[in-house]
PDB file of C-alpha atoms in Angstrom:
ATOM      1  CA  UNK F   1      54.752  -0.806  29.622  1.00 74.00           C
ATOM      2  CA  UNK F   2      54.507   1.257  26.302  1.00 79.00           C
ATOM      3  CA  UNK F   3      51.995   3.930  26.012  1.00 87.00           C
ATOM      4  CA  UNK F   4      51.681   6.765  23.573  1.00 93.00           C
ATOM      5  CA  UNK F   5      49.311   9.868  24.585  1.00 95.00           C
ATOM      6  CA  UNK F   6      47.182  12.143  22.677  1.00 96.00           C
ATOM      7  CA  UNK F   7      46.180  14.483  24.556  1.00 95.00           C
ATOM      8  CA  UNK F   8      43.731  16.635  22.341  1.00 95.00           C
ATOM      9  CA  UNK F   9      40.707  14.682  20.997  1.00 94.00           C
ATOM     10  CA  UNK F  10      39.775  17.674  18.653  1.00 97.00           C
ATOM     11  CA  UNK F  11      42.707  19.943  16.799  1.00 98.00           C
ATOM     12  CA  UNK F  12      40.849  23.101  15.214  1.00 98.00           C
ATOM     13  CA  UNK F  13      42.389  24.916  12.636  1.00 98.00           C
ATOM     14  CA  UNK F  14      42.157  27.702   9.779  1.00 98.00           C
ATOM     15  CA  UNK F  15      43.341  27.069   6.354  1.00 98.00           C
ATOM     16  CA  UNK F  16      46.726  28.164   5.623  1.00 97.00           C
ATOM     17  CA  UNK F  17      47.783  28.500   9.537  1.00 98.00           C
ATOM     18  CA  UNK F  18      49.899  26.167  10.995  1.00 97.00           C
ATOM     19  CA  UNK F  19      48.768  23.217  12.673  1.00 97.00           C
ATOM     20  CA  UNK F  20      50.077  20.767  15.145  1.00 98.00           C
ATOM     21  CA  UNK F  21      49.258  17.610  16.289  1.00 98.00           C
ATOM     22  CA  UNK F  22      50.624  16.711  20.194  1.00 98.00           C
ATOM     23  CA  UNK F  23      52.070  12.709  21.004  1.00 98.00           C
ATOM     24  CA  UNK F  24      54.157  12.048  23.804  1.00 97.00           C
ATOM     25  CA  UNK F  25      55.260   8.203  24.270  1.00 94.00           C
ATOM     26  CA  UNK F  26      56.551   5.776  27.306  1.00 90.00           C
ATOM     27  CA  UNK F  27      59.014   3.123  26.407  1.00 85.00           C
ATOM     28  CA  UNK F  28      61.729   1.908  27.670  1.00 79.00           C
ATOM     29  CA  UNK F  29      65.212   1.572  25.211  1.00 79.00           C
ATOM     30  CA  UNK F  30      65.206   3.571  21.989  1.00 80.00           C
ATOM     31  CA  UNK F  31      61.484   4.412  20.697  1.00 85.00           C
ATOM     32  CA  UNK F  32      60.559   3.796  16.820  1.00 87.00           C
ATOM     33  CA  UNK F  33      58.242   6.420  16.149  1.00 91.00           C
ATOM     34  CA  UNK F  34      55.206   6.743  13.888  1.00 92.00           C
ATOM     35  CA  UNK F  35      52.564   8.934  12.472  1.00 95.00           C
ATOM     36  CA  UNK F  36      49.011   7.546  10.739  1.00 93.00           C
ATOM     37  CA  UNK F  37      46.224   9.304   9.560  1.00 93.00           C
ATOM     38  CA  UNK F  38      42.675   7.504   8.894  1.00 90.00           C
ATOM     39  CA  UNK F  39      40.514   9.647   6.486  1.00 87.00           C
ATOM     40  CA  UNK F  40      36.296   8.418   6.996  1.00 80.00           C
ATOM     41  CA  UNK F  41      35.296   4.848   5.902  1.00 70.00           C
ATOM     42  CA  UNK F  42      39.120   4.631   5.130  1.00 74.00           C
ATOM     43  CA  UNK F  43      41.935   2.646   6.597  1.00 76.00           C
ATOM     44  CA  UNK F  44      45.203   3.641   8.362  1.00 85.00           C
ATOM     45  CA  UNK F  45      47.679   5.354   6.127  1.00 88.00           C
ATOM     46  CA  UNK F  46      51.296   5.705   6.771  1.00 87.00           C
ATOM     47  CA  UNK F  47      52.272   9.502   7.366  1.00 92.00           C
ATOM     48  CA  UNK F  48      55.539   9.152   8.473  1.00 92.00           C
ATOM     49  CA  UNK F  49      58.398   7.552  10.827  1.00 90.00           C
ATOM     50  CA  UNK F  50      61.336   8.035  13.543  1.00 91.00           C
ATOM     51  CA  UNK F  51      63.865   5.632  13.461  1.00 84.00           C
ATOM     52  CA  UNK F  52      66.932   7.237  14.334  1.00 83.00           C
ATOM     53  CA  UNK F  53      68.916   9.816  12.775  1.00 86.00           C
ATOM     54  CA  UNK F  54      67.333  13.403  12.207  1.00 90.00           C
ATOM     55  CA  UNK F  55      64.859  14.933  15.070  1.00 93.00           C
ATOM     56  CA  UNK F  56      62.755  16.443  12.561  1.00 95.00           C
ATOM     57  CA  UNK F  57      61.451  13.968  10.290  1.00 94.00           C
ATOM     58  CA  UNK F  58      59.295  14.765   6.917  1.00 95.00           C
ATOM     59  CA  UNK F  59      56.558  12.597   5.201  1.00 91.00           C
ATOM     60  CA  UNK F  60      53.777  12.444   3.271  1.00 88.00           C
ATOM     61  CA  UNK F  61      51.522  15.408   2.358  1.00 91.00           C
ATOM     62  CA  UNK F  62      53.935  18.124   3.584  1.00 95.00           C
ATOM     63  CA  UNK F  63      53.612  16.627   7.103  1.00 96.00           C
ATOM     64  CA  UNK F  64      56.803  16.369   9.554  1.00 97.00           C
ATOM     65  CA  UNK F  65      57.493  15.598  12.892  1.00 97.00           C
ATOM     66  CA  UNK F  66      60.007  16.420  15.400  1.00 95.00           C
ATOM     67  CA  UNK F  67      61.286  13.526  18.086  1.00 95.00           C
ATOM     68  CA  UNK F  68      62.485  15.246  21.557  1.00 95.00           C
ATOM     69  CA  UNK F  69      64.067  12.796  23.465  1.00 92.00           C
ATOM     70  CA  UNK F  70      64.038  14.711  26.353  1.00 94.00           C
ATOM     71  CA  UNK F  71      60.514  16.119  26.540  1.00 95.00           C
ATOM     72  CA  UNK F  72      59.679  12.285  25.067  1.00 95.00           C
ATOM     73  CA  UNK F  73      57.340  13.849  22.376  1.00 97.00           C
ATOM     74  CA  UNK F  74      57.019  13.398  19.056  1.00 97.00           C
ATOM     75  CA  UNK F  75      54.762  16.284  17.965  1.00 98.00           C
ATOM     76  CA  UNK F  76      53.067  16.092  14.231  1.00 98.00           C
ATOM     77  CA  UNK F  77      53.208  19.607  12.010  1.00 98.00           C
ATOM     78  CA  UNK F  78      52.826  21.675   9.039  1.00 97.00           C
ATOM     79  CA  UNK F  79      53.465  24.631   7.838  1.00 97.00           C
ATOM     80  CA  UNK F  80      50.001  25.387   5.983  1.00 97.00           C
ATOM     81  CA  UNK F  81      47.387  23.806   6.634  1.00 97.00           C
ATOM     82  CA  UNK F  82      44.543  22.605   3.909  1.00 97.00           C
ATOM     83  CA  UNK F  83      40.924  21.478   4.552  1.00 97.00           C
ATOM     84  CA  UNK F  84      41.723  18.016   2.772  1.00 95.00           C
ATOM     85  CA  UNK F  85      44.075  17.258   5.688  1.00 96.00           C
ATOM     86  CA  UNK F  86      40.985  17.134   8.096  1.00 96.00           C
ATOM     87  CA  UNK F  87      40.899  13.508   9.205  1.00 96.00           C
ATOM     88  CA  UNK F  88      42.161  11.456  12.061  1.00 94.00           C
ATOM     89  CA  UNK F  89      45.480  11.205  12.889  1.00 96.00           C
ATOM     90  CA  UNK F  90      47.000   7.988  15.503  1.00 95.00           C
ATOM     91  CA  UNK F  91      50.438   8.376  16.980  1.00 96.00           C
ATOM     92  CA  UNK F  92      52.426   4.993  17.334  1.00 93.00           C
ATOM     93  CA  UNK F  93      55.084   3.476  19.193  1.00 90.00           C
ATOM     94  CA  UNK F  94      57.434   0.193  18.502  1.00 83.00           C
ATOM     95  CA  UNK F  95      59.696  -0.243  21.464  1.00 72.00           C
ATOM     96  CA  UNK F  96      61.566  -3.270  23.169  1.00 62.00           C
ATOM     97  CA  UNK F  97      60.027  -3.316  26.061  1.00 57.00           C
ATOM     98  CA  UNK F  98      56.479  -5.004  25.088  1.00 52.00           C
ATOM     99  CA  UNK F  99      56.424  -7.261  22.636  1.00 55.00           C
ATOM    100  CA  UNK F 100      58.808  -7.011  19.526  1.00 59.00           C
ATOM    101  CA  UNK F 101      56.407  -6.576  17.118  1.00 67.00           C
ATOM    102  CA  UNK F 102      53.333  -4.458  17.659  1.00 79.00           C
ATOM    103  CA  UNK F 103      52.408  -1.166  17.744  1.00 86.00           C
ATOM    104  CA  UNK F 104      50.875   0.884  20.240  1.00 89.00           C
ATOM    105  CA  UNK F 105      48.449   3.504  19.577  1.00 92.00           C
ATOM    106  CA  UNK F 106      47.370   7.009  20.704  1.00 93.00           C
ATOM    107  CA  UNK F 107      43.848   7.306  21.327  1.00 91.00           C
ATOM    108  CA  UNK F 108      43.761   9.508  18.245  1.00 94.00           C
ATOM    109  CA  UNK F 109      43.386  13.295  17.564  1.00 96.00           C
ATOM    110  CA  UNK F 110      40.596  14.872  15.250  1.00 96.00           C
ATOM    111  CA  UNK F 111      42.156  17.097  13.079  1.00 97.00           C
ATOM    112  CA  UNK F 112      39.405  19.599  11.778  1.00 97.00           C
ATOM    113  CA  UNK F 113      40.910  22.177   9.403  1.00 97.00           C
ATOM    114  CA  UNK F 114      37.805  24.832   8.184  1.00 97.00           C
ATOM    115  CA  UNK F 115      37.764  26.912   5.079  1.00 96.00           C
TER     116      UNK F 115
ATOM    117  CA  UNK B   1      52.947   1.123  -4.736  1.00 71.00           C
ATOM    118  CA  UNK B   2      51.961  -2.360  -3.519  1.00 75.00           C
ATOM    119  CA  UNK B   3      48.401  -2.391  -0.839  1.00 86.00           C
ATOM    120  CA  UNK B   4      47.535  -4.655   1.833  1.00 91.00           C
ATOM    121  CA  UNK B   5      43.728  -5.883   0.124  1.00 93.00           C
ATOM    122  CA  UNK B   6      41.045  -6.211   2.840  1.00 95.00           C
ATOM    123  CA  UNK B   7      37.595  -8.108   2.039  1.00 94.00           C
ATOM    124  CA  UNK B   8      34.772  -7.589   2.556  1.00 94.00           C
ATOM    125  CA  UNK B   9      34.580  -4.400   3.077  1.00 92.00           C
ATOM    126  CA  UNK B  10      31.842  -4.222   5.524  1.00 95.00           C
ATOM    127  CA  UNK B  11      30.103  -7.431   7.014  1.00 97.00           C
ATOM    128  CA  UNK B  12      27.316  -7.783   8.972  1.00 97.00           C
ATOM    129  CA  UNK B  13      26.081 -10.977  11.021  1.00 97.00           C
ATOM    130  CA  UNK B  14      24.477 -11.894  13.521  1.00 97.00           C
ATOM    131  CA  UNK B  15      25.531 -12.866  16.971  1.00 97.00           C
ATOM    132  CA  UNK B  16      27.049 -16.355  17.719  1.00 97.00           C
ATOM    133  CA  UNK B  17      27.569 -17.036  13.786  1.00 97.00           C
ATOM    134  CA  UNK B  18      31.416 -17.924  12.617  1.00 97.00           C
ATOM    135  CA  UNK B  19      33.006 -14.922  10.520  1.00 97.00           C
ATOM    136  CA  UNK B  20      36.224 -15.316   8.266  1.00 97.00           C
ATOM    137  CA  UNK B  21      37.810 -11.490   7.544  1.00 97.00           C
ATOM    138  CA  UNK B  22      39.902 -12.042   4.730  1.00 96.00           C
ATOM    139  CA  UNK B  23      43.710 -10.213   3.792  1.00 97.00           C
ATOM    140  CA  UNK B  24      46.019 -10.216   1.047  1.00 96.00           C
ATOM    141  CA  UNK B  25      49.072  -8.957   2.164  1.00 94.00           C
ATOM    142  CA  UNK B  26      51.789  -7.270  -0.239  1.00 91.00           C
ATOM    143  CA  UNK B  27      53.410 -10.209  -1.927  1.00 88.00           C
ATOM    144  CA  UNK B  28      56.924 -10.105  -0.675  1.00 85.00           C
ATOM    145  CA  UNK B  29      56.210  -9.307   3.180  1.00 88.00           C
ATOM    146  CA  UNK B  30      56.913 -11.898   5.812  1.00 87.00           C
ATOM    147  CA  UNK B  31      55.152 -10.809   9.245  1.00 89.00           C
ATOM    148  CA  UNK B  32      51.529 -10.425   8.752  1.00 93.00           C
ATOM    149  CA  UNK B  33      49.326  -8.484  11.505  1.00 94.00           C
ATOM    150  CA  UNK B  34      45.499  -8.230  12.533  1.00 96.00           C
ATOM    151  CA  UNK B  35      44.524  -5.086  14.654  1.00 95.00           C
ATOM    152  CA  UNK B  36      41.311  -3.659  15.705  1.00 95.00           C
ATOM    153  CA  UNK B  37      39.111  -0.086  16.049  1.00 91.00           C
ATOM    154  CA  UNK B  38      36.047  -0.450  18.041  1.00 91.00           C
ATOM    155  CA  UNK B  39      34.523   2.694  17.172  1.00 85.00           C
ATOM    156  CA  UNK B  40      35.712   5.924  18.338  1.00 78.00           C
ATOM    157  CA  UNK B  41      38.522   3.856  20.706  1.00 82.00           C
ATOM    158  CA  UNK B  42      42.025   3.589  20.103  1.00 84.00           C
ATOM    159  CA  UNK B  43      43.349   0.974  17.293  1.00 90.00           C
ATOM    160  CA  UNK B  44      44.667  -2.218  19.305  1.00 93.00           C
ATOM    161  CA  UNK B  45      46.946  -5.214  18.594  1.00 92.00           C
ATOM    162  CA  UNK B  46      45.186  -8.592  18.270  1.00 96.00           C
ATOM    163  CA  UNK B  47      48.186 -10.777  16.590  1.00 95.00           C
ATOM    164  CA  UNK B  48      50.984 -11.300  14.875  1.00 91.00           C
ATOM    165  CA  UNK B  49      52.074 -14.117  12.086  1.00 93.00           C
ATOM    166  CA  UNK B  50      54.888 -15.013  10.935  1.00 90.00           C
ATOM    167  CA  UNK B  51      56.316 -18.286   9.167  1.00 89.00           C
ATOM    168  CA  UNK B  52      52.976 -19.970  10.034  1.00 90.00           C
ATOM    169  CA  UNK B  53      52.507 -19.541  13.379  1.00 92.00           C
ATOM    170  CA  UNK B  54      51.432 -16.980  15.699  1.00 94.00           C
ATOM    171  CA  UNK B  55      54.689 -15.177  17.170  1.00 89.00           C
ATOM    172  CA  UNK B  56      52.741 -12.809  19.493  1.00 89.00           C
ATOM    173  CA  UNK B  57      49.054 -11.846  20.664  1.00 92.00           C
ATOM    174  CA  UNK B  58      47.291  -9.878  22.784  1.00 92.00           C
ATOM    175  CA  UNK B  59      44.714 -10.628  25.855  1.00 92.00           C
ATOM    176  CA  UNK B  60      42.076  -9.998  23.129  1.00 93.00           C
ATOM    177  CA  UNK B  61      42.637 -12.376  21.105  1.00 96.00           C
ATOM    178  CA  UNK B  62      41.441 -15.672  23.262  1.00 93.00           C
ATOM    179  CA  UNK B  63      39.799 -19.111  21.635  1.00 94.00           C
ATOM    180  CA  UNK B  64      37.372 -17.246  19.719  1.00 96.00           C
ATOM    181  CA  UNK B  65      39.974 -16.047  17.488  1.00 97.00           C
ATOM    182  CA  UNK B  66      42.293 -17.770  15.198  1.00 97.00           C
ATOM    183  CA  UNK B  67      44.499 -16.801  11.981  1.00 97.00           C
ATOM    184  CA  UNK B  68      45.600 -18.918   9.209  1.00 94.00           C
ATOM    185  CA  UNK B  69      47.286 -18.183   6.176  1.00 92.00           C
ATOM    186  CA  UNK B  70      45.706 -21.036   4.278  1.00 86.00           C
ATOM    187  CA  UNK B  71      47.248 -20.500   0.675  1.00 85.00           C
ATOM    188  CA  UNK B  72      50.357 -18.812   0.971  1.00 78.00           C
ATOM    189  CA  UNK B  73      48.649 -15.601  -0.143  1.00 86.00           C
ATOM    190  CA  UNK B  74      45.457 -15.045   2.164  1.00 93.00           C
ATOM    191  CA  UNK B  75      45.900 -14.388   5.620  1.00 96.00           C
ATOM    192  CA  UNK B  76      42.547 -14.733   7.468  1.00 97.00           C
ATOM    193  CA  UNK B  77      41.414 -13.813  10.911  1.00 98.00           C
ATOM    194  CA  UNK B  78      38.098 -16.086  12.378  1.00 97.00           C
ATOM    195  CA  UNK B  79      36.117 -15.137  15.108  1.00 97.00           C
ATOM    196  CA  UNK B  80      34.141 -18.768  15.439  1.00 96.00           C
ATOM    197  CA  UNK B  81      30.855 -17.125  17.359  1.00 95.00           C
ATOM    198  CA  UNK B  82      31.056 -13.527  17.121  1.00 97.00           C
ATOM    199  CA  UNK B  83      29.269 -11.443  20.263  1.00 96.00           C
ATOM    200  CA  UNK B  84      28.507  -8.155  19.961  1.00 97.00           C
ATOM    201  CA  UNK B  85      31.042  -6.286  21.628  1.00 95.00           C
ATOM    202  CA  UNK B  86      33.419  -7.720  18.498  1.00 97.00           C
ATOM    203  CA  UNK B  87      31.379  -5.124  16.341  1.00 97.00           C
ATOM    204  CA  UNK B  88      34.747  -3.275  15.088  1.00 96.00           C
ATOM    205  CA  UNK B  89      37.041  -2.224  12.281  1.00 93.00           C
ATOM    206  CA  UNK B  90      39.211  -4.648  11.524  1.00 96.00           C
ATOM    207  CA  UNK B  91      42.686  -3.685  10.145  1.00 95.00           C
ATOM    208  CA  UNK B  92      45.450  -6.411   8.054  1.00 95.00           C
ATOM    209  CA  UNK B  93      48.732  -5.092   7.932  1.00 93.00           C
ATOM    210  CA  UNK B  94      51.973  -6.885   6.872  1.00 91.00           C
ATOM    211  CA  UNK B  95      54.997  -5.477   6.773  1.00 86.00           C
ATOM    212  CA  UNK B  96      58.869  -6.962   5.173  1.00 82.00           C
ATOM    213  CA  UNK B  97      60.913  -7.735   8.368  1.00 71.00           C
ATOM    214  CA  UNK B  98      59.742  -7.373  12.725  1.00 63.00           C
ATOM    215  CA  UNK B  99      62.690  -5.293  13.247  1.00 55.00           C
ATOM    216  CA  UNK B 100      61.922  -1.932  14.255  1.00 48.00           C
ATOM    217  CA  UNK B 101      63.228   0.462  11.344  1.00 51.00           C
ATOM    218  CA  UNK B 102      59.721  -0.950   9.274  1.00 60.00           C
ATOM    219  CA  UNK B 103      56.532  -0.049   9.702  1.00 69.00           C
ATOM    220  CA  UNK B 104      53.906  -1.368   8.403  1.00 80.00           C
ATOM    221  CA  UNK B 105      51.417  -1.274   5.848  1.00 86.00           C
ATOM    222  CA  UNK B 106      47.886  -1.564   6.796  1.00 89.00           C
ATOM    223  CA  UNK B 107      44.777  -2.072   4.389  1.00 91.00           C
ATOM    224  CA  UNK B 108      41.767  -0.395   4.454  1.00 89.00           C
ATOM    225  CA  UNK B 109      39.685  -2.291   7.022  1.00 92.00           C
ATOM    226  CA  UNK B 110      36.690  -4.780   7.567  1.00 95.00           C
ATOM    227  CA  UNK B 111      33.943  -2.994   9.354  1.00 94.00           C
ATOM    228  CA  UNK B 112      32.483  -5.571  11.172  1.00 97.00           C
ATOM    229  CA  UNK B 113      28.756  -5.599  12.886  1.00 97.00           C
ATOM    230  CA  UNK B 114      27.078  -8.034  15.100  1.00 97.00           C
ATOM    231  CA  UNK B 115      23.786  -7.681  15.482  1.00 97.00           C
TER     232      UNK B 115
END
């Protein structure tokens, strides 16, 4: 079966450092890859993807990600972080093996960036 | 850029009573999606629709739950006598094709409570 893990409820971080955000995924055949962030009282919005092509991917907000196939991770980053990013971010998986259609989520990682 | 419209925003009811959730997916999408958030858990898969009937759901979605898309716009989710434990967010996403390269695009959410 797919899974995607998150294993950090709570990512702390300082303004301006880097930050990263850790998902690692189960699926059997290729994995389509993808990163959503949920800001309070808001819904899900799309941060970026992995289809094929380039390991590191970029997206919205100066977020990327890089896929490693072998390590089977697909880790969220940037460079800088701001306080605005704060919010909570879901990892997601599309693969063959379950179902055609849906995704499957992370549990979902608490990004808290402070001033 | 085109949004997945969720309504109400936030409905409250009490337990046993029918609710109808309510979606307007982006015009020119073909596979339309309801997932859920109870809060503070992971965002899970309840269905999927496409060409009027349901392709694919999940163990959570049992009698209780049906989908319609009753004007060629709307795409509506029913929970005929809600319990408590369906107190949730409740997320509408449609997205152009199944195949993996797209994502989706979700709306903002129902938050749903059964008291």
């Amino acid at each position: 079966a797919q899974s995607v893990a998150q294993p950090e409820d709570q990512v702390n971080v300082a303004e301006g450092n880097p930050l990263t955000v850790k998902c690692t995924y189960s699926v059997s055949g290729n994995p389509y890859l993808f990163w959503y962030v949920q800001y309070p009282n808001r819904g899900l919005q799309f941060l970026l993807k992995y289809i094929t092509g380039d390991n590191l991917v970029k997206g919205s907000y100066g977020f990327e990600a890089e896929f490693n196939k072998s390590q089977t991770s697909f880790h969220l980053k940037k460079p800088s972080a701001l306080v605005s990013d704060s919010a909570l971010y879901f990892c997601a998986v599309k693969g063959w093996d379950t179902g055609f259609q849906k995704l499957v989520f992370g549990t979902g990682t608490r990004l808290l960036v402070s001033p | 850029e085109p949004e997945v419209t969720q309504t109400p925003s936030h409905q409250v009811t009490q337990m046993g009573q029918e609710v109808i959730l309510r979606c307007v997916p982006i015009s020119n999408h073909l596979y339309f999606y309801w997932y859920r958030q109870i809060l503070g858990q992971k965002v899970e898969f309840l269905v999927s629709f496409y060409n009027n009937e349901i392709s694919e759901k999940s163990e959570i979605f049992d009698d209780q739950f049906s989908v319609e898309r009753p004007d060629g716009s709307n795409f509506t989710l029913k929970i005929r006598s809600t319990k408590l434990e369906d107190s949730a967010m409740y997320f509408c996403a449609s997205s152009e094709q199944a195949g993996n390269p797209y994502g989706y695009t979700f709306g903002s959410g129902t938050r749903l409570t059964v008291v």
